[in-house]
C-alpha cells in the first residue's frame, strides 16, 4: 500500500476514534447534555426537520463516490430532509450546522461518516445511530449518500403560487360588519401543531370559537392592522387567511409560497393598513408580497446572495423573522444565513426598493422595543442582538448576548436602575440578557447588555411581559430536566435581585403521561392573565393553562380531545399592537 494511503487510513482511524468519544456524557448539571459543550436544548432546536418533499427530486450520482442504488438514494434523501436539513441546509452548504458538500465528505470517507452519524459530535450533531433513530443499514446509506452531489429540490415560483392560490370567499361576499358579539380583540389563535389546525379561543369566555384546518405545524399567526384578518403560516409554506368577522370565523383564502416556510406579516404603516401581506420561505430562499385581503401573489424576491462576513455566495439563505415598520411603508426582513436585514419599501410594488443592512449571520427571531422604533433581533449562532433604527433606516449596534439567544419577540419593561430594557433568553444557557433601549434618557446604557439574570436553565424559547405587569416569564421547554421543562420562571421586574419563582404549570394542568413541555407565555388583551401551552405528544393529553398575573395562581385549564399538541398562541390585541 502506498505510504500516502497508509497515512490517510491512519488519520481516518484517528478521526473515527475521536467521533466515538462523543459518547461521553457531559457533567453540566443544568443541561444534562449528552454532547460535550453542546446543551441539550440547543441540539434539539438545531435538529429541526425540513418539510421539503422528495417528490420530483432527481437522483444525482457521482462516479467518484461509493455506489448507491435508486431506492437507497430516495430513502437517504427522505432521511436528510427529515433529520439533517434543518441544521445543514437543503443543499448541504451549511446553516447552523457545518457544510456537508462532497469535497468535504469524500475526503472523510464512508467509515468516518458512519461513525459520525452513529455517535454524533461534540459540536452538537445528534447520535442518530446509537440512539436507535437510524438503523445500521440507514447509517451506512447516509454515509454513502453524503458523498454524492446533493440533489436540488424544485423551485417554487409565480406559476406554482398561482396554481395553489384559492379565494374561497371573495371580498365582495364577505361580511361588511362583525357577525357576532364576541370580543375579537381578546381572541387567541392557538397552533395545534400535529393535527395541522389552529384553534380560535375567546379569551373572555375561554370557549373555542372555531378549529380550522391549516398548514402543517403552523409556526406563527399574524393579525392584520384592523384586527379583522388572521394569517397563519405552516412549516409546509401554506398560508391560510381567516376572517374573524364571520360567524363562526372561517378561512377565506389560501396559498402556498414555497416548500418550507416560517414567517408572515401584514402592512401597518398609515395609509397601507391591511393592504399587503408578506411571507418568507426557507425553500426556495425568497419572499413574496401579496395583496392583503385576497393573498394574490404580486412580487417574488430571491434572497440568495453574499454572506455579511466573508462575502461568499450562499445559495440557501432562509427568510426568518419579518416585522412591519411603524415609521415607513416597509417590511423588515431577516435573511438568516447571509446575516443581512432587508428594508423592503412596499409603497411602489412595481418598482420595489430594498435597502440592505449588514448585521450578523444566522438571524432568527426578534421584535420591537417599547417605542416601536428599534427592531431588536437575534443572530442566534453569532450570539448577537442586532439593533435596527427603523426611523433612520440604519443599523445601530450589535450587542453581545448569551449562547444562542432566542427571544421570540422579546420582552420590554422599565428597569428600576437602567430604564427601558428589552429582554432575551437563550437556548444554550440559563442566562437572560437585558439590553438598554433608551438612547435619550439613559444614553450610557443604550444598546448594551446592562444586566444578565440567571434563570432555571437553558432550552428557553420565549420570554414575555406586558406594560401593565411587573412580571417577566421565562419558559424552558427544551431543557432535558422534566422539572424545568414542565415549569416556568417568573421574575419581579421591580425587584430582580430576589431571583425567580417557579410555577408548576404542567402539574396544574393535571394531565396523563407525556413530556408536558410548557411553552410560550402569552398575555390576554387586558394584561391581567397569562396563557401557557402544555405540549405533549400527538397521542397524549395536552392543555392550555391560564394564570392570574397578579396572584400567580391558576385560573383555568383548557383541555379536551381537540387540544392536540398546542404550541404558539397569539392574542389579537397584543399581536396587532406589538405589545410584548
PDB file of C-alpha atoms in Angstrom, residues 51-58 70 73-82 151-154 259:
ATOM      1  CA  UNK A  51     -40.728  19.881   5.298  1.00  0.00           C
ATOM      2  CA  UNK A  52     -39.344  19.841   1.748  1.00  0.00           C
ATOM      3  CA  UNK A  53     -40.785  16.848  -0.114  1.00  0.00           C
ATOM      4  CA  UNK A  54     -38.623  14.369  -2.026  1.00  0.00           C
ATOM      5  CA  UNK A  55     -41.165  14.304  -4.851  1.00  0.00           C
ATOM      6  CA  UNK A  56     -39.719  15.439  -8.163  1.00  0.00           C
ATOM      7  CA  UNK A  57     -36.108  15.277  -6.994  1.00  0.00           C
ATOM      8  CA  UNK A  58     -33.795  13.604  -9.492  1.00  0.00           C
ATOM      9  CA  UNK A  70     -32.063   4.386  -6.618  1.00  0.00           C
ATOM     10  CA  UNK A  73     -30.863   7.349  -2.757  1.00  0.00           C
ATOM     11  CA  UNK A  74     -34.573   8.027  -2.314  1.00  0.00           C
ATOM     12  CA  UNK A  75     -34.551   6.806   1.275  1.00  0.00           C
ATOM     13  CA  UNK A  76     -31.413   8.803   2.088  1.00  0.00           C
ATOM     14  CA  UNK A  77     -32.981  11.959   0.631  1.00  0.00           C
ATOM     15  CA  UNK A  78     -36.036  11.467   2.845  1.00  0.00           C
ATOM     16  CA  UNK A  79     -33.870  10.966   5.942  1.00  0.00           C
ATOM     17  CA  UNK A  80     -31.755  14.006   5.127  1.00  0.00           C
ATOM     18  CA  UNK A  81     -34.746  16.337   4.721  1.00  0.00           C
ATOM     19  CA  UNK A  82     -36.449  14.928   7.819  1.00  0.00           C
ATOM     20  CA  UNK A 151     -29.991  16.760  -5.080  1.00  0.00           C
ATOM     21  CA  UNK A 152     -31.718  20.099  -5.574  1.00  0.00           C
ATOM     22  CA  UNK A 153     -35.425  20.398  -4.714  1.00  0.00           C
ATOM     23  CA  UNK A 154     -37.630  22.077  -7.312  1.00  0.00           C
ATOM     24  CA  UNK A 259     -41.986  24.106   0.049  1.00  0.00           C
TER      25      UNK A 259
END
